[in-house]
CSV table of C-alpha atoms in Angstrom, one decimal:
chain,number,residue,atom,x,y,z
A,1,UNK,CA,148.9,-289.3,-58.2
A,2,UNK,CA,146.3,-291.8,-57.5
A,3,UNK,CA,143.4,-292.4,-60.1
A,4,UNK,CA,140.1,-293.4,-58.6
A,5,UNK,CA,139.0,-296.7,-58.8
A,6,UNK,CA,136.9,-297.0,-62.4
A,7,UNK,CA,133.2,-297.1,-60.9
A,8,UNK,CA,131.5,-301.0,-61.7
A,9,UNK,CA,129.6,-300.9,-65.1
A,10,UNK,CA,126.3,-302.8,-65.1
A,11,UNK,CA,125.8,-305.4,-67.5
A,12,UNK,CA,122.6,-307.0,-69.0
A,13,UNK,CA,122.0,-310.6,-67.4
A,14,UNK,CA,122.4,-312.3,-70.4
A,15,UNK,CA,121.5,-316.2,-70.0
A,16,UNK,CA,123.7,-317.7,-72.5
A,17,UNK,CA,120.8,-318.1,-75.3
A,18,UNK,CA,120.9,-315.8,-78.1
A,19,UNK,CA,117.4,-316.0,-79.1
A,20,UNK,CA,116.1,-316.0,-75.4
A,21,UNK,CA,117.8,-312.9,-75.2
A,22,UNK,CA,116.6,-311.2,-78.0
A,23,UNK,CA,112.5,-312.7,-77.7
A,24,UNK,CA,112.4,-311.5,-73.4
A,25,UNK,CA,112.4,-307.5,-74.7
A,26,UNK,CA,110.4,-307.8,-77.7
A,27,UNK,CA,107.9,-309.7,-75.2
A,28,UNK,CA,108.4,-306.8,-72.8
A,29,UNK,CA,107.5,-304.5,-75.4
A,30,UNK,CA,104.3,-306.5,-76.6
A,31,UNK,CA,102.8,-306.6,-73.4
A,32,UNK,CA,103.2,-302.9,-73.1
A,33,UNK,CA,101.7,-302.2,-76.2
A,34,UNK,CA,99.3,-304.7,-75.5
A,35,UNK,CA,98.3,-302.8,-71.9
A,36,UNK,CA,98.0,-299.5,-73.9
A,37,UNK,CA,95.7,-300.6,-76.1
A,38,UNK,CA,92.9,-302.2,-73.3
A,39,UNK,CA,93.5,-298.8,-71.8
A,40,UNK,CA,92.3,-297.0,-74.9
A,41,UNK,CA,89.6,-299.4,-75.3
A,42,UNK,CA,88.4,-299.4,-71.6
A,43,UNK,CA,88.6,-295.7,-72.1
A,44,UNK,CA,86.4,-295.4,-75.2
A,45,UNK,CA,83.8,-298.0,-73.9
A,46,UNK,CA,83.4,-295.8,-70.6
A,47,UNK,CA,82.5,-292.8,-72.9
A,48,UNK,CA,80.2,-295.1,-75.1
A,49,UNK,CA,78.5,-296.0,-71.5
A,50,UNK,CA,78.5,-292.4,-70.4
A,51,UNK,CA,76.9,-291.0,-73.6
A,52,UNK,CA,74.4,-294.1,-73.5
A,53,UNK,CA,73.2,-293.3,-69.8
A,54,UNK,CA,72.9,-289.8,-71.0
A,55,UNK,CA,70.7,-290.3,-73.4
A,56,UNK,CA,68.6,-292.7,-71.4
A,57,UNK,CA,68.5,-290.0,-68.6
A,58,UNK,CA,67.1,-287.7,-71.3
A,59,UNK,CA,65.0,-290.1,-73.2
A,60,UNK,CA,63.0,-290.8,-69.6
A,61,UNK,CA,62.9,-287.1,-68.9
A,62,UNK,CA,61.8,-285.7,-72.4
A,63,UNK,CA,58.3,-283.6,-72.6
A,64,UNK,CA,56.2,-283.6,-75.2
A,65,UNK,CA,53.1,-280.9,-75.4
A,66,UNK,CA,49.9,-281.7,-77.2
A,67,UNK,CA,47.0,-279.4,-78.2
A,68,UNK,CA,43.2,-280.8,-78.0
A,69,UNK,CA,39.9,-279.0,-78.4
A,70,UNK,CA,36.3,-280.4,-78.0
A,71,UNK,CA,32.7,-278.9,-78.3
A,72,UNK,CA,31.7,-281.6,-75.1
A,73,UNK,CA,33.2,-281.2,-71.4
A,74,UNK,CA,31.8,-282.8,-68.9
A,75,UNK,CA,29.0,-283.9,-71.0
A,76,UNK,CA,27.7,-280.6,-71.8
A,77,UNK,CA,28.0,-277.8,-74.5
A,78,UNK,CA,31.4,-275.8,-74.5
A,79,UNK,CA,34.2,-274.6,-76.5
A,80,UNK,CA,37.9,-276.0,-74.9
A,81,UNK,CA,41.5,-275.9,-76.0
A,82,UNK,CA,43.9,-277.9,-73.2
A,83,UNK,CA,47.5,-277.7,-73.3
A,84,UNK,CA,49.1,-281.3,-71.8
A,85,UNK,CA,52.2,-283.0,-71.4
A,86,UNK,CA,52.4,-286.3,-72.5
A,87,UNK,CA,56.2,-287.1,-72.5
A,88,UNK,CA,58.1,-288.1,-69.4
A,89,UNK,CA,59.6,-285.3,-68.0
A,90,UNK,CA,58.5,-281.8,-67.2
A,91,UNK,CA,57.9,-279.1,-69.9
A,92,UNK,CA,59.4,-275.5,-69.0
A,93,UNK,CA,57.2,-273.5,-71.4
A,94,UNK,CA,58.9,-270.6,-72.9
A,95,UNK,CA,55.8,-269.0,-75.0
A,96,UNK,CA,52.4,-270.3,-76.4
A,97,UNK,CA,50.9,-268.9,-79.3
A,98,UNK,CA,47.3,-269.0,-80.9
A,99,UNK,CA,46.4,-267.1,-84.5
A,100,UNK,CA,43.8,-267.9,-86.3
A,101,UNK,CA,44.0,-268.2,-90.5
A,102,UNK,CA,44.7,-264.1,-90.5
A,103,UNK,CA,47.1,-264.0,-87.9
A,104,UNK,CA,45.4,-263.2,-85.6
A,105,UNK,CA,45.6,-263.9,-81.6
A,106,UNK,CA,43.7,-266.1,-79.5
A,107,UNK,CA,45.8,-267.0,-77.0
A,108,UNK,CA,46.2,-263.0,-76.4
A,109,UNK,CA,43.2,-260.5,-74.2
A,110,UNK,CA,41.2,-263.9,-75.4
A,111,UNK,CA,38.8,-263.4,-71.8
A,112,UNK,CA,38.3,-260.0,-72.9
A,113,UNK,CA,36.8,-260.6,-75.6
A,114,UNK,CA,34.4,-263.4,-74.8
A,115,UNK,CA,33.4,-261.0,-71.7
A,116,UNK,CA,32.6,-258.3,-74.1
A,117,UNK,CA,30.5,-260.7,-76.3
A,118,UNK,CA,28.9,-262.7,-73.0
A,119,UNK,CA,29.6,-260.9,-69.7
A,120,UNK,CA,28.0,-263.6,-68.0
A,121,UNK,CA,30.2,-266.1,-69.2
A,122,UNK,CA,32.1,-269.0,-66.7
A,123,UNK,CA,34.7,-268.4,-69.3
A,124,UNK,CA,38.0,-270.2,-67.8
A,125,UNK,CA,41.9,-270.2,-68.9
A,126,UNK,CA,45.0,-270.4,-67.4
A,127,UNK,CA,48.6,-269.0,-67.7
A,128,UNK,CA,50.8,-270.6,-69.6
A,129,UNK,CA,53.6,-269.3,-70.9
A,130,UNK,CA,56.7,-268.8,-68.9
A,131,UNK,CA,55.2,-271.9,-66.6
A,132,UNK,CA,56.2,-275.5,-65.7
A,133,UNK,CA,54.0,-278.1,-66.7
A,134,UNK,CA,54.7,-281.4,-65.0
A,135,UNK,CA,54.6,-284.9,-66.8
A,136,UNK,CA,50.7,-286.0,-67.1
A,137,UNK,CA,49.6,-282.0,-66.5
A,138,UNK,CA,46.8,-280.2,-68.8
A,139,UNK,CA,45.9,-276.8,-68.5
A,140,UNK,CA,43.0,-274.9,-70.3
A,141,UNK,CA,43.7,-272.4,-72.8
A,142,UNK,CA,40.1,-271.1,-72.9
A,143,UNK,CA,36.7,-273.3,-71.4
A,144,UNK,CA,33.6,-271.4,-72.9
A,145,UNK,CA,30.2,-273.0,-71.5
A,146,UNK,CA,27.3,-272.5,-74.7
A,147,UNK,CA,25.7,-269.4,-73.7
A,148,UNK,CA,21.9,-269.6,-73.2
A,149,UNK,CA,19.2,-269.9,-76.5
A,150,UNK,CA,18.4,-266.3,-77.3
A,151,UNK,CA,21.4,-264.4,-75.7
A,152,UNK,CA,23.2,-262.0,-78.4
A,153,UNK,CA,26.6,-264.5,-77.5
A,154,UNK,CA,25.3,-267.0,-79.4
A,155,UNK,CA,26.3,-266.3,-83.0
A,156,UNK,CA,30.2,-265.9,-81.4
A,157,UNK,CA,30.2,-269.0,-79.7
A,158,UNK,CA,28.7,-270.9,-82.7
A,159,UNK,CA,31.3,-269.1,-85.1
A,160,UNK,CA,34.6,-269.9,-82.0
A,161,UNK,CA,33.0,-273.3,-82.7
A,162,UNK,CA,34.0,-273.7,-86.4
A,163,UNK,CA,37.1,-271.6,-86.4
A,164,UNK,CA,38.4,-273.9,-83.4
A,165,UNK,CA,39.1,-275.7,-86.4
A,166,UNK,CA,41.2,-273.2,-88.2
A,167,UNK,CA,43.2,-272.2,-85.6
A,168,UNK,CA,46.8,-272.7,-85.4
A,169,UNK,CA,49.0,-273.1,-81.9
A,170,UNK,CA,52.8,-273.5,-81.5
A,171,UNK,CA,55.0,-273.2,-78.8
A,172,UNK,CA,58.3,-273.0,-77.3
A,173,UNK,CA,59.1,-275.2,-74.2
A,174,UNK,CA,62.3,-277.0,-73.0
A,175,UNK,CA,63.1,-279.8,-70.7
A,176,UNK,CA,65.0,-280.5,-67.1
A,177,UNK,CA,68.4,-280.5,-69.5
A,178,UNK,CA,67.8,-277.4,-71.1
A,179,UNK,CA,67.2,-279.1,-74.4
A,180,UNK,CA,64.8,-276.7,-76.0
A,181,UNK,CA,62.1,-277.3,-78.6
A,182,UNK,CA,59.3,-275.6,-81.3
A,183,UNK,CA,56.3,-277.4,-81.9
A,184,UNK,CA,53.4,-276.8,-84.5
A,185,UNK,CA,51.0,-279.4,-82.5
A,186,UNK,CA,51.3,-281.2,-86.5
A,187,UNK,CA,52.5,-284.4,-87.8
A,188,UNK,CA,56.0,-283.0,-87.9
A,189,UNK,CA,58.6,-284.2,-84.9
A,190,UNK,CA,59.7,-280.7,-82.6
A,191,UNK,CA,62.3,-278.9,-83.7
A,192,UNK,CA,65.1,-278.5,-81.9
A,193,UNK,CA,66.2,-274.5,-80.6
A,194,UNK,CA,69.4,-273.3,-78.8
A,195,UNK,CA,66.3,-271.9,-76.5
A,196,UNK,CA,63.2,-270.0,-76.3
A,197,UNK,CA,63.3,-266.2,-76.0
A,198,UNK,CA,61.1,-264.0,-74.2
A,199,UNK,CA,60.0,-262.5,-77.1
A,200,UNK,CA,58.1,-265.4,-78.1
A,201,UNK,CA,60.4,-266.0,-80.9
A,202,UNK,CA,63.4,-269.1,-80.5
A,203,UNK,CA,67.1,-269.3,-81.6
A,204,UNK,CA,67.3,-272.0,-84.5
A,205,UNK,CA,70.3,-274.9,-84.1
């Protein structure tokens, strides 16, 4: 019987220097290591720049909704609230709401009532919730000239005129991200929601 010829075993070049041998893998194995490490580093800087632009993006595109009222427009007698956005990006506006001390609405059949008290009233408003305001856009929640000396409106304008002062607006609005918000119109920051029902109520984070 003939055996097959035993197939050639392959040998590590060795160079004749013990300690060469032994420091060429350990070097090999460093410099892997060494490669797997940058890696996870270049990886975890990328997300650090990711997250960074991401917050820039939404930094520059944030809205931010003020309330203002005044006695004086255009240099003459009237009662005006005005909705703006101030930030820098555009406000979708979930629901606005205006009570007074008792709870009661303003921002709610508001025209209805002025035209009951003064039916020739150039009251004004406009719509507001469920809107977009853009960045830099006001819009009037009510614009109520003085009525005339002697008309029977009078006594309502002059008492809208101190309880301006008593009134109480918030509001639900979110931004081009979907990153939702309450505001009181107060000192306090807006609190962040998961996102403004239709209700006129929001889901608290």
């Amino acid at each position: 019987m003939v055996e097959a010829p035993e197939p050639p075993h392959h040998h590590a070049h060795k160079t004749g220097l013990p300690w060469f041998d032994l420091v060429v893998p350990i070097a090999v194995l460093c410099i892997s290591v060494a490669s797997l490490l940058t890696s996870l580093q270049s990886e975890k800087s990328m997300h650090a720049l990711v997250e960074q632009n991401r917050r820039l993006v939404s930094a520059q595109s944030t809205p931010l909704l003020m309330l203002d009222s005044a006695n004086l427009v255009d240099g003459k007698q009237a009662l005006s609230m005005t909705l703006s956005n101030v930030g820098t990006g555009p406000a979708r506006i979930g629901w606005f709401r205006l009570l007074d001390d008792q709870g009661n609405s303003y921002s709610k059949n508001f025209y209805e009532r002025v035209r009951q008290v003064d039916p020739t009233a150039t009251f004004t408003s406009q719509q507001i919730g469920g809107t977009l305001m853009r960045s830099g856009e006001g819009r009037s929640v009510f614009n109520w000239p003085k009525p005339a000396d002697g008309s029977p409106a009078l006594a309502s304008w002059a008492k809208l005129e101190t309880d301006r002062f008593y009134l109480h607006g918030s509001a639900c609005y979110c931004s081009m991200f979907n990153e939702c918000r309450i505001t009181d119109f107060g000192d306090d920051q807006p609190r962040a929601v998961d996102s403004c029902d239709k209700a006129g109520g929001a889901k608290q984070k």
